[in-house]
Amino acid sequence: MDTKDAPTSGTPSDVGVTTATPPKATIKNVDMSEEMQQESIEIAIKAMEQFQIEKDIAAHCKREFDKKYGPTWHVVVGKNFGSYVTHETKHFIYFYVGPLALLIWKS
């Protein structure tokens, strides 16, 4: 089956994370092991340090999750969105790092 990346946002955002103060992650909803939760947060923070555009942060997180945990992962990054997704059991997390929300799930 062929797949195609479909970014939904290309606007720069002031989401850069400085290393001077470690950003705090706030988990809002989760169905995932503690270890995978920590990995999710670490991957997100590294992506936010490396990229400024939300779709680039999402793409980096997706690539890392697909590589580490196998396909198929989905990632939404932004400041204002609603969602309703179906996910594999133990493969879902919704959290904030600073003002930026990340929704990561596997299907």
XYZ file of N, CA and C in Angstrom:
321
model
N 0.837 -1.172 0.000
C 0.000 0.000 0.000
C 0.883 1.237 0.000
N 0.613 2.160 -0.899
C 1.366 3.401 -0.960
C 0.840 4.365 0.089
N 1.743 5.144 0.669
C 1.338 6.168 1.624
C 1.919 7.492 1.186
N 1.301 8.555 1.644
C 1.780 9.886 1.300
C 1.659 10.765 2.526
N 2.713 11.518 2.827
C 2.666 12.453 3.930
C 1.715 13.581 3.581
N 0.936 14.020 4.550
C -0.036 15.081 4.303
C 0.042 16.122 5.414
N 1.041 17.023 5.359
C 1.128 18.046 6.389
C -0.054 19.002 6.307
N -0.494 19.476 7.469
C -1.647 20.358 7.487
C -1.291 21.793 7.855
N -0.045 22.026 8.263
C 0.340 23.375 8.641
C 1.781 23.618 8.246
N 2.025 24.771 7.696
C 3.388 25.094 7.324
C 3.837 26.408 7.897
N 3.126 26.906 8.888
C 3.463 28.207 9.435
C 4.442 28.073 10.588
N 5.441 28.949 10.607
C 6.378 28.908 11.723
C 5.659 29.224 13.028
N 6.175 28.691 14.097
C 5.588 28.913 15.402
C 6.715 29.179 16.385
N 6.423 29.914 17.428
C 7.461 30.184 18.417
C 7.509 29.043 19.422
N 7.819 27.860 18.929
C 7.787 26.672 19.774
C 9.172 26.204 20.169
N 10.196 26.924 19.786
C 11.546 26.497 20.120
C 11.705 26.334 21.621
N 12.418 25.310 22.015
C 12.635 25.030 23.424
C 14.097 25.303 23.720
N 14.349 26.075 24.757
C 15.732 26.326 25.124
C 16.187 25.262 26.110
N 17.470 25.006 26.124
C 17.993 23.993 27.032
C 18.310 24.578 28.402
N 18.225 25.908 28.569
C 18.515 26.532 29.852
C 17.533 26.066 30.924
N 16.277 26.043 30.605
C 15.263 25.545 31.536
C 14.545 24.381 30.888
N 14.636 23.207 31.459
C 13.951 22.072 30.845
C 12.443 22.310 30.818
N 11.813 22.126 29.670
C 10.371 22.347 29.587
C 9.615 21.285 30.380
N 8.464 21.693 30.887
C 7.639 20.779 31.663
C 6.559 20.198 30.761
N 6.403 18.894 30.821
C 5.348 18.229 30.060
C 4.166 17.977 30.987
N 2.971 18.244 30.471
C 1.743 17.989 31.212
C 0.912 17.000 30.420
N 0.757 15.796 30.954
C -0.013 14.755 30.274
C -1.494 14.973 30.570
N -2.300 15.046 29.506
C -3.738 15.271 29.637
C -4.541 13.977 29.545
N -4.112 13.050 28.697
C -4.818 11.780 28.520
C -3.798 10.770 28.021
N -3.855 9.551 28.549
C -2.832 8.580 28.164
C -3.348 7.151 28.291
N -2.947 6.325 27.348
C -3.124 4.874 27.406
C -1.822 4.302 26.855
N -0.800 4.250 27.725
C 0.557 3.938 27.281
C 1.391 3.583 28.510
N 2.386 2.729 28.348
C 3.276 2.376 29.456
C 4.057 3.608 29.919
N 4.491 3.570 31.179
C 5.289 4.678 31.729
C 6.545 4.915 30.896
N 7.195 3.831 30.505
C 8.423 3.942 29.713
C 8.157 4.636 28.378
N 7.081 4.250 27.713
C 6.749 4.848 26.422
C 6.317 6.308 26.602
N 5.666 6.626 27.713
C 5.291 8.016 27.993
C 6.541 8.889 28.085
N 7.535 8.424 28.837
C 8.774 9.184 28.985
C 9.484 9.347 27.646
N 9.484 8.278 26.853
C 10.099 8.334 25.523
C 9.364 9.352 24.642
N 8.044 9.386 24.730
C 7.239 10.342 23.957
C 7.639 11.775 24.279
N 7.757 12.055 25.556
C 8.114 13.401 26.002
C 9.526 13.758 25.544
N 10.464 12.826 25.691
C 11.844 13.083 25.269
C 11.937 13.335 23.766
N 11.239 12.517 22.981
C 11.243 12.695 21.523
C 10.653 14.057 21.161
N 9.549 14.426 21.815
C 8.895 15.708 21.526
C 9.804 16.885 21.863
N 10.440 16.838 23.012
C 11.315 17.938 23.421
C 12.496 18.070 22.461
N 13.092 16.954 22.077
C 14.201 17.003 21.114
C 13.734 17.588 19.781
N 12.541 17.205 19.347
C 11.996 17.739 18.091
C 11.770 19.242 18.194
N 11.265 19.698 19.341
C 11.005 21.124 19.529
C 12.300 21.931 19.619
N 13.376 21.304 20.083
C 14.678 21.975 20.108
C 15.259 22.090 18.700
N 14.934 21.117 17.861
C 15.517 21.039 16.522
C 14.705 21.784 15.462
N 13.377 21.850 15.623
C 12.499 22.417 14.601
C 11.619 23.513 15.179
N 11.235 24.467 14.324
C 10.364 25.570 14.730
C 8.962 25.449 14.142
N 8.807 24.705 13.074
C 7.519 24.573 12.387
C 6.805 23.323 12.905
N 5.537 23.487 13.240
C 4.773 22.403 13.865
C 4.761 21.127 13.032
N 4.596 21.257 11.710
C 4.556 20.044 10.878
C 5.900 19.323 10.875
N 6.998 20.069 11.036
C 8.320 19.451 11.112
C 8.514 18.726 12.444
N 7.989 19.303 13.505
C 8.026 18.643 14.816
C 7.241 17.339 14.739
N 6.046 17.404 14.159
C 5.199 16.214 14.023
C 5.880 15.148 13.170
N 6.479 15.558 12.050
C 7.139 14.605 11.152
C 8.302 13.910 11.856
N 9.083 14.673 12.608
C 10.209 14.085 13.339
C 9.714 13.058 14.362
N 8.683 13.429 15.124
C 8.133 12.509 16.128
C 7.607 11.240 15.468
N 6.888 11.377 14.369
C 6.346 10.209 13.672
C 7.462 9.285 13.201
N 8.495 9.860 12.587
C 9.623 9.038 12.110
C 10.275 8.282 13.266
N 10.473 8.959 14.383
C 11.106 8.325 15.541
C 10.241 7.194 16.099
N 8.936 7.425 16.198
C 8.043 6.386 16.715
C 7.946 5.199 15.764
N 7.828 5.467 14.470
C 7.780 4.373 13.492
C 9.055 3.534 13.565
N 10.193 4.209 13.734
C 11.477 3.510 13.787
C 11.603 2.688 15.078
N 11.228 3.280 16.200
C 11.423 2.628 17.497
C 10.356 1.583 17.809
N 9.094 1.859 17.439
C 7.982 0.991 17.839
C 7.248 0.355 16.662
N 7.723 0.565 15.440
C 7.065 -0.003 14.261
C 5.890 0.860 13.820
N 5.538 0.787 12.521
C 4.434 1.598 12.005
C 3.090 1.062 12.496
N 2.058 1.813 12.454
C 1.919 3.132 11.875
C 1.475 4.111 12.966
N 2.316 5.110 13.211
C 2.044 6.139 14.209
C 1.531 7.403 13.529
N 0.732 8.164 14.273
C 0.181 9.436 13.797
C 0.506 10.490 14.851
N 0.839 11.692 14.395
C 1.217 12.764 15.317
C 0.558 14.065 14.875
N -0.093 14.729 15.818
C -0.667 16.057 15.589
C 0.001 16.995 16.589
N 0.466 18.138 16.100
C 1.133 19.129 16.941
C 0.474 20.477 16.693
N 0.127 21.186 17.755
C -0.463 22.501 17.568
C -0.921 23.119 18.868
N -1.548 24.281 18.731
C -2.013 25.026 19.897
C -3.528 25.049 20.033
N -4.247 24.706 18.971
C -5.702 24.790 19.041
C -6.309 23.797 18.059
N -6.655 22.625 18.535
C -7.284 21.630 17.672
C -8.145 20.693 18.509
N -9.120 20.092 17.869
C -9.930 19.056 18.490
C -9.637 17.750 17.782
N -9.942 16.658 18.444
C -9.685 15.363 17.810
C -10.583 14.292 18.408
N -10.728 13.225 17.654
C -11.412 12.025 18.122
C -10.822 10.889 17.316
N -9.955 10.096 17.934
C -9.214 9.079 17.196
C -9.420 7.696 17.808
N -9.220 6.682 16.983
C -9.212 5.299 17.439
C -7.762 4.838 17.427
N -7.329 4.221 18.518
C -5.923 3.832 18.629
C -5.796 2.396 19.122
N -4.632 1.823 18.869
C -4.327 0.517 19.434
C -4.207 0.665 20.946
N -4.661 -0.336 21.676
C -4.549 -0.326 23.129
C -3.092 -0.124 23.539
N -2.890 0.724 24.545
C -1.566 1.044 25.089
C -0.665 1.805 24.112
N -1.266 2.519 23.170
C -0.484 3.269 22.180
C -1.108 4.641 21.907
N -1.342 5.424 22.963
C -1.970 6.742 22.821
C -1.454 7.664 23.917
N -1.132 8.899 23.535
C -0.784 9.919 24.526
C -1.151 11.301 23.982
N -1.670 12.133 24.871
C -1.998 13.524 24.562
C -1.386 14.365 25.672
N -0.458 15.248 25.319
C 0.229 16.026 26.338
C 0.651 17.385 25.793
N 1.003 18.268 26.715
C 1.516 19.596 26.383
C 2.975 19.695 26.800
N 3.755 20.386 25.989
C 5.085 20.841 26.376
C 5.029 22.344 26.188
N 4.998 23.073 27.299
C 4.767 24.510 27.221
C 3.392 24.748 26.621
N 3.281 25.668 25.645
C 1.973 25.976 25.060
C 1.566 25.033 23.924
N 2.426 24.096 23.583
C 2.203 23.257 22.406
C 1.656 21.885 22.800
N 0.543 21.498 22.168
C -0.060 20.186 22.421
C 0.464 19.167 21.420
N 0.644 17.933 21.888
C 1.041 16.824 21.024
C 0.085 15.668 21.248
N -0.437 15.152 20.164
C -1.316 13.988 20.182
C -0.610 12.918 19.365
N -0.291 11.794 20.001
C 0.465 10.726 19.345
C -0.275 9.420 19.576
N -0.560 8.700 18.471
C -1.236 7.415 18.608
C -0.850 6.466 17.485
N -1.049 5.185 17.758
C -0.750 4.152 16.771
C -2.049 3.504 16.336
N -2.135 3.208 15.030
C -3.326 2.501 14.525
C -2.907 1.433 13.541
